[in-house]
Short mmCIF file of C-alpha atoms and ligand atoms in Angstrom, two decimals:
data_model
loop_
_atom_site.label_atom_id
_atom_site.label_comp_id
_atom_site.label_asym_id
_atom_site.label_seq_id
_atom_site.Cartn_x
_atom_site.Cartn_y
_atom_site.Cartn_z
CA MET N 1 21.16 12.12 12.08
CA PRO N 2 19.32 10.95 8.89
CA GLN N 3 16.13 12.64 7.60
CA ILE N 4 13.34 10.80 9.19
CA ILE N 5 10.59 10.48 6.58
CA ASP N 6 7.46 11.30 8.47
CA GLY N 7 4.60 9.21 6.98
CA LYS N 8 2.10 10.38 9.54
CA ALA N 9 2.59 14.09 8.66
CA ILE N 10 2.74 13.44 4.87
CA SER N 11 -0.42 11.22 4.95
CA MET N 12 -2.25 13.83 6.99
CA GLN N 13 -1.16 16.52 4.27
CA ILE N 14 -2.78 14.18 1.60
CA LYS N 15 -5.90 13.53 3.67
CA ASP N 16 -6.39 17.28 4.17
CA GLU N 17 -5.96 17.93 0.43
CA LEU N 18 -8.60 15.28 -0.27
CA LYS N 19 -10.87 16.67 2.42
CA GLU N 20 -10.84 19.96 0.52
CA GLU N 21 -11.50 18.20 -2.74
CA VAL N 22 -14.40 16.20 -1.35
CA ALA N 23 -15.99 19.31 0.08
CA ARG N 24 -15.86 20.86 -3.39
CA MET N 25 -17.43 17.68 -4.86
CA HIS N 26 -20.24 17.76 -2.26
CA GLU N 27 -21.06 21.22 -3.46
CA VAL N 28 -21.70 20.01 -6.95
CA GLY N 29 -23.74 16.99 -5.81
CA ILE N 30 -20.92 14.35 -5.98
CA ASN N 31 -20.95 12.17 -2.88
CA PRO N 32 -17.84 9.80 -2.94
CA CYS N 33 -18.70 6.55 -1.44
CA LEU N 34 -16.54 3.32 -0.62
CA ALA N 35 -18.07 -0.04 0.01
CA VAL N 36 -15.98 -1.93 2.53
CA ILE N 37 -16.57 -5.76 2.63
CA GLN N 38 -15.27 -7.85 5.40
CA VAL N 39 -15.83 -11.64 5.59
CA GLY N 40 -15.30 -13.10 9.05
CA ALA N 41 -13.73 -11.31 12.10
CA ASP N 42 -9.99 -11.69 11.75
CA PRO N 43 -8.72 -9.32 14.54
CA ALA N 44 -6.07 -7.59 12.30
CA SER N 45 -8.66 -7.12 9.48
CA CYS N 46 -11.09 -5.56 12.03
CA VAL N 47 -8.39 -3.03 12.86
CA TYR N 48 -7.68 -2.14 9.21
CA VAL N 49 -11.37 -1.92 8.43
CA ARG N 50 -12.00 0.45 11.39
CA ASN N 51 -9.11 2.63 10.36
CA LYS N 52 -10.31 2.83 6.75
CA LYS N 53 -13.78 3.89 7.89
CA LYS N 54 -12.26 6.48 10.29
CA ALA N 55 -10.18 7.92 7.35
CA CYS N 56 -13.37 8.02 5.15
CA ALA N 57 -15.21 9.87 7.88
CA TYR N 58 -12.38 12.40 8.26
CA ILE N 59 -12.25 13.23 4.57
CA GLY N 60 -15.99 13.25 4.03
CA ILE N 61 -16.18 10.00 1.96
CA GLU N 62 -19.25 8.04 2.79
CA SER N 63 -18.38 4.28 3.82
CA ARG N 64 -20.79 1.61 3.52
CA ALA N 65 -19.84 -1.44 5.63
CA PHE N 66 -20.69 -5.07 4.72
CA GLU N 67 -19.78 -7.39 7.58
CA LEU N 68 -20.33 -10.94 6.35
CA GLY N 69 -20.14 -14.11 8.44
CA GLU N 70 -17.17 -16.41 8.29
CA GLU N 71 -19.36 -19.09 6.51
CA THR N 72 -20.42 -16.79 3.57
CA THR N 73 -19.82 -18.69 0.32
CA GLN N 74 -17.78 -17.44 -2.64
CA GLU N 75 -21.04 -17.13 -4.69
CA GLU N 76 -22.72 -14.99 -2.17
CA LEU N 77 -19.72 -12.72 -1.88
CA ILE N 78 -19.40 -12.43 -5.70
CA ALA N 79 -23.17 -11.72 -5.86
CA LEU N 80 -22.84 -8.74 -3.40
CA ILE N 81 -19.77 -7.44 -5.41
CA GLN N 82 -21.84 -7.55 -8.63
CA LYS N 83 -24.60 -5.68 -6.98
CA LEU N 84 -22.24 -2.99 -5.84
CA ASN N 85 -20.53 -2.92 -9.28
CA SER N 86 -23.82 -1.66 -10.77
CA ASP N 87 -24.76 0.62 -7.94
CA GLU N 88 -23.99 4.07 -9.26
CA GLY N 89 -23.92 5.51 -5.80
CA VAL N 90 -20.80 3.33 -4.88
CA HIS N 91 -17.54 4.53 -6.45
CA GLY N 92 -15.00 2.22 -4.86
CA ILE N 93 -15.28 -1.36 -3.66
CA LEU N 94 -12.78 -2.96 -1.23
CA VAL N 95 -12.80 -6.47 0.01
CA GLN N 96 -10.54 -6.71 3.03
CA LEU N 97 -8.00 -9.48 2.61
CA PRO N 98 -7.34 -12.20 3.56
CA VAL N 99 -10.68 -13.89 2.91
CA PRO N 100 -11.51 -17.20 4.56
CA LYS N 101 -9.78 -20.26 2.98
CA HIS N 102 -12.79 -21.63 1.25
CA ILE N 103 -12.98 -18.41 -0.91
CA ASP N 104 -10.69 -17.99 -3.92
CA GLU N 105 -9.07 -14.50 -3.44
CA ASP N 106 -8.21 -14.17 -7.23
CA LYS N 107 -11.80 -14.77 -8.20
CA ILE N 108 -12.97 -12.13 -5.74
CA ILE N 109 -10.46 -9.55 -6.99
CA GLN N 110 -11.41 -10.29 -10.63
CA SER N 111 -15.15 -9.87 -9.87
CA ILE N 112 -14.70 -6.10 -8.79
CA ALA N 113 -15.25 -3.79 -11.69
CA PRO N 114 -11.92 -2.29 -12.61
CA GLU N 115 -13.27 1.27 -12.48
CA LYS N 116 -14.18 0.64 -8.79
CA ASP N 117 -11.02 -1.33 -7.91
CA VAL N 118 -9.59 1.18 -5.48
CA ASP N 119 -7.09 -1.37 -4.02
CA GLY N 120 -5.48 -1.56 -7.53
CA PHE N 121 -5.29 -5.45 -7.41
CA HIS N 122 -7.42 -6.22 -10.45
CA PRO N 123 -5.51 -7.60 -13.43
CA VAL N 124 -6.81 -4.69 -15.56
CA SER N 125 -5.34 -2.22 -13.00
CA VAL N 126 -1.99 -4.11 -12.82
CA GLY N 127 -1.93 -4.35 -16.71
CA ASN N 128 -2.54 -0.62 -17.08
CA LEU N 129 0.25 0.06 -14.53
CA CYS N 130 2.65 -2.10 -16.58
CA ILE N 131 1.93 -0.37 -19.89
CA GLY N 132 1.85 3.07 -18.47
CA GLU N 133 -1.88 3.73 -18.91
CA LYS N 134 -4.08 5.46 -16.21
CA GLY N 135 -5.62 3.20 -13.61
CA PHE N 136 -5.61 2.47 -9.88
CA VAL N 137 -2.33 1.59 -8.40
CA SER N 138 -1.73 -0.63 -5.28
CA CYS N 139 -1.92 1.80 -2.32
CA THR N 140 1.27 0.83 -0.39
CA PRO N 141 3.73 1.35 -3.40
CA ALA N 142 1.75 4.42 -4.58
CA GLY N 143 2.20 5.75 -1.02
CA ILE N 144 5.98 5.25 -1.02
CA ILE N 145 6.24 7.26 -4.26
CA GLN N 146 4.45 10.03 -2.46
CA LEU N 147 6.79 9.78 0.60
CA LEU N 148 9.80 10.09 -1.66
CA LYS N 149 8.40 12.99 -3.84
CA ARG N 150 7.04 14.93 -0.80
CA SER N 151 10.46 14.46 0.94
CA ASP N 152 12.27 16.02 -2.08
CA ILE N 153 14.01 12.70 -2.81
CA LYS N 154 14.72 12.37 -6.60
CA ILE N 155 14.07 8.95 -8.20
CA GLU N 156 15.22 9.74 -11.71
CA GLY N 157 18.52 8.12 -12.56
CA LYS N 158 18.91 6.49 -9.16
CA GLU N 159 19.81 2.93 -8.46
CA CYS N 160 16.68 1.59 -6.78
CA VAL N 161 16.66 -1.88 -5.21
CA VAL N 162 13.39 -3.46 -4.15
CA ILE N 163 13.54 -6.53 -1.75
CA GLY N 164 10.30 -8.50 -2.34
CA ARG N 165 8.26 -9.38 -5.31
CA SER N 166 4.75 -9.78 -3.99
CA ASN N 167 1.80 -8.65 -6.18
CA ILE N 168 0.71 -6.04 -3.71
CA VAL N 169 4.06 -4.41 -2.73
CA GLY N 170 7.24 -5.55 -4.58
CA LYS N 171 6.07 -5.86 -8.20
CA PRO N 172 3.96 -2.62 -8.40
CA MET N 173 6.67 -0.80 -6.47
CA SER N 174 9.34 -1.82 -9.06
CA ILE N 175 7.07 -0.61 -11.90
CA LEU N 176 6.36 2.64 -10.29
CA LEU N 177 10.10 3.32 -9.66
CA LEU N 178 10.71 2.54 -13.29
CA ARG N 179 7.98 4.89 -14.35
CA GLU N 180 9.85 7.58 -12.32
CA ASN N 181 12.97 6.81 -14.37
CA GLY N 182 14.79 4.90 -11.62
CA THR N 183 17.19 2.03 -12.58
CA VAL N 184 15.45 -0.83 -10.80
CA THR N 185 16.60 -4.22 -9.41
CA ILE N 186 14.19 -6.66 -7.83
CA CYS N 187 15.47 -9.11 -5.17
CA HIS N 188 13.71 -12.03 -3.64
CA SER N 189 14.33 -15.22 -1.58
CA ARG N 190 16.40 -16.83 -4.38
CA THR N 191 18.71 -13.83 -4.97
CA LYS N 192 22.33 -14.69 -4.51
CA ASN N 193 24.55 -12.43 -2.40
CA LEU N 194 21.68 -10.14 -1.40
CA ALA N 195 23.87 -7.66 0.52
CA GLU N 196 26.03 -7.31 -2.49
CA VAL N 197 23.04 -6.19 -4.59
CA THR N 198 21.36 -4.10 -1.94
CA ARG N 199 24.55 -2.15 -1.23
CA ARG N 200 24.27 -0.82 -4.80
CA ALA N 201 21.04 1.00 -3.94
CA ASP N 202 20.63 4.71 -3.67
CA ILE N 203 17.07 3.97 -2.77
CA LEU N 204 16.32 0.64 -1.01
CA ILE N 205 12.79 -0.47 -0.52
CA VAL N 206 12.41 -3.36 1.90
CA ALA N 207 9.30 -5.46 1.66
CA ILE N 208 10.45 -8.90 2.89
CA GLY N 209 8.19 -9.63 5.85
CA LYS N 210 11.14 -10.71 8.04
CA LYS N 211 11.64 -8.87 11.32
CA GLN N 212 14.58 -6.42 11.31
CA LEU N 213 16.56 -8.49 8.87
CA ILE N 214 18.21 -5.56 7.09
CA THR N 215 21.21 -4.30 8.99
CA LYS N 216 23.81 -1.83 7.88
CA GLU N 217 25.76 -4.52 6.15
CA TYR N 218 22.95 -4.39 3.46
CA VAL N 219 23.03 -0.69 3.00
CA LYS N 220 25.34 1.81 1.25
CA ASP N 221 26.45 4.96 3.12
CA GLY N 222 24.01 7.80 2.38
CA ALA N 223 21.24 5.59 0.90
CA VAL N 224 17.49 6.24 1.30
CA VAL N 225 15.78 3.33 3.02
CA ILE N 226 12.05 2.69 2.95
CA ASP N 227 10.77 0.00 5.29
CA VAL N 228 7.50 -1.57 4.36
CA GLY N 229 7.56 -4.30 6.97
CA MET N 230 5.22 -4.46 10.01
CA HIS N 231 5.99 -6.81 12.95
CA ARG N 232 5.89 -6.91 16.77
CA ASP N 233 9.27 -7.19 18.61
CA GLU N 234 9.92 -9.20 21.80
CA ASN N 235 8.48 -6.16 23.82
CA ASN N 236 5.36 -6.15 21.64
CA LYS N 237 6.39 -2.86 20.05
CA LEU N 238 5.96 -2.35 16.30
CA CYS N 239 8.95 -2.76 14.15
CA GLY N 240 9.87 -3.25 10.51
CA ASP N 241 11.97 -5.38 8.17
CA VAL N 242 14.91 -3.00 8.83
CA ASP N 243 16.90 -2.67 12.02
CA PHE N 244 16.10 1.04 12.29
CA GLU N 245 18.77 1.96 15.09
CA ASP N 246 21.60 0.12 13.21
CA VAL N 247 20.85 1.33 9.73
CA SER N 248 20.09 4.99 10.96
CA GLU N 249 23.81 5.40 11.60
CA ILE N 250 24.74 5.48 7.83
CA VAL N 251 21.70 6.42 5.79
CA SER N 252 20.75 9.91 4.59
CA ALA N 253 16.91 9.24 4.99
CA ILE N 254 14.84 6.47 6.50
CA THR N 255 11.18 5.74 7.30
CA PRO N 256 10.29 4.70 10.84
CA VAL N 257 7.97 1.90 11.90
CA PRO N 258 5.36 2.85 12.95
CA GLY N 259 4.74 6.25 11.33
CA GLY N 260 6.41 5.66 7.89
CA VAL N 261 4.77 3.59 5.21
CA GLY N 262 1.79 2.43 7.15
CA PRO N 263 -0.20 5.65 7.20
CA MET N 264 0.46 6.24 3.61
CA THR N 265 -1.37 3.02 2.55
CA ILE N 266 -4.76 4.41 3.82
CA ALA N 267 -4.12 7.77 2.55
CA MET N 268 -3.64 6.49 -0.95
CA LEU N 269 -6.67 4.33 -0.67
CA MET N 270 -8.61 7.51 0.03
CA ASN N 271 -7.02 9.14 -2.81
CA ASN N 272 -8.10 6.27 -5.14
CA CYS N 273 -11.68 6.59 -3.81
CA VAL N 274 -11.82 10.35 -4.59
CA GLU N 275 -10.29 9.60 -7.97
CA ALA N 276 -12.92 6.99 -8.67
CA ALA N 277 -15.65 9.54 -7.85
CA ARG N 278 -13.96 12.20 -9.79
CA LYS N 279 -14.24 9.89 -12.98
P1 NAP A 301 5.14 -11.31 1.02
O1 NAP A 301 4.01 -11.57 0.08
O2 NAP A 301 5.40 -12.34 2.08
O3 NAP A 301 6.45 -11.18 0.08
C1 NAP A 301 7.74 -11.15 0.64
C2 NAP A 301 8.75 -11.22 -0.31
O4 NAP A 301 10.03 -11.05 0.25
C3 NAP A 301 8.70 -12.31 -1.31
O5 NAP A 301 8.93 -11.81 -2.64
C4 NAP A 301 9.97 -13.07 -0.90
O6 NAP A 301 10.63 -13.78 -1.88
C5 NAP A 301 10.98 -12.16 -0.39
N1 NAP A 301 11.82 -12.65 0.68
C6 NAP A 301 11.55 -13.33 1.79
N2 NAP A 301 12.53 -13.63 2.49
C7 NAP A 301 13.64 -13.12 1.82
C8 NAP A 301 15.00 -13.06 2.01
N3 NAP A 301 15.51 -13.69 3.10
N4 NAP A 301 15.84 -12.46 1.11
C9 NAP A 301 15.21 -11.91 0.02
N5 NAP A 301 13.91 -11.80 -0.15
C10 NAP A 301 13.15 -12.48 0.71
O7 NAP A 301 5.06 -9.94 1.76
P2 NAP A 301 4.33 -8.52 1.22
O8 NAP A 301 2.88 -8.78 1.25
O9 NAP A 301 5.00 -7.97 0.15
O10 NAP A 301 4.66 -7.74 2.64
C11 NAP A 301 5.99 -7.54 3.04
C12 NAP A 301 6.01 -6.79 4.40
O11 NAP A 301 5.37 -5.60 4.32
C13 NAP A 301 5.32 -7.61 5.47
O12 NAP A 301 5.98 -7.49 6.74
C14 NAP A 301 3.93 -6.94 5.54
O13 NAP A 301 3.27 -7.02 6.83
C15 NAP A 301 4.24 -5.61 5.20
N6 NAP A 301 3.23 -4.73 4.61
C16 NAP A 301 2.99 -3.53 5.15
C17 NAP A 301 2.08 -2.66 4.57
C18 NAP A 301 1.84 -1.21 5.06
O14 NAP A 301 0.79 -0.62 4.71
N7 NAP A 301 2.70 -0.86 5.91
C19 NAP A 301 1.31 -3.10 3.37
C20 NAP A 301 1.60 -4.37 2.84
C21 NAP A 301 2.55 -5.19 3.44
P3 NAP A 301 9.97 -15.01 -2.86
O15 NAP A 301 9.02 -14.32 -3.81
O16 NAP A 301 11.13 -15.67 -3.54
O17 NAP A 301 9.26 -16.01 -1.87
#
């Protein structure tokens, strides 16, 4: 049986550490506060926003909710962000994505002050990550590094293969693995002989967005497999980009879906909020 990397337990551990730190902050008059902006009422976004507010409440972070109508203009949204940028009582600003189609997502991300960019999506945050400076890191890849470290899985010197090159997962993931001294290969939809490349991986990170695509043909014996994907199977049960049952037969460690990467994303968002308040 492989080691099942328990994202639920590890994220809880992180949230409890943050809870203690926030209690200490409260004692010295610092009150970490996250502004959560949602435009429209996309059902998946409503669930994500609810979970983020719940995590804030658990840790002791104040969350200020801004629920804006679907018809909100880009100018109105940017005006709200600018107001929150200059509000000293707000440490982090999060705009739940996706925003409605008439709003330019990049413009919204760029209007958030980098020191309040707890999602780590602002070009300044991404630039800092690339050149090894301090700054906020995208929560899902940051959470994966924590999963590996807290499961005693060494990254240094390992062959790390990332499938996916999105701005929020694949690219920052690759840079973080490089920062941990992994040898990193990035695959995408134009990669030739994908299985040949992925079978080189000691650590395989899968962020493709294709239900259970990765079977054991893509994986080396004894590899560590991290599954970022999130889908519903034919029985409406959550599943990932990896065929868990099939791949589990040969790997040394693997994340389940649910209960793997998912809970870590929120834990790292909370970590970034506390960090913003600490600064
Ligand atoms: P995305 O923006 O759709 O990117 C998918 C990437 O996979 C792209 O780079 C694409 O290549 C590549 N790809 C697609 N089909 C491929 C194939 N057959 N072979 C090789 N590469 C292929 O997705 P994302 O935002 O990174 O998310 C990936 C998955 O993670 C989704 O299932 C999403 O729901 C999930 N997710 C989960 C969390 C969490 O907290 N658990 C957070 C974020 C995302 P090209 O660039 O060439 O198109």
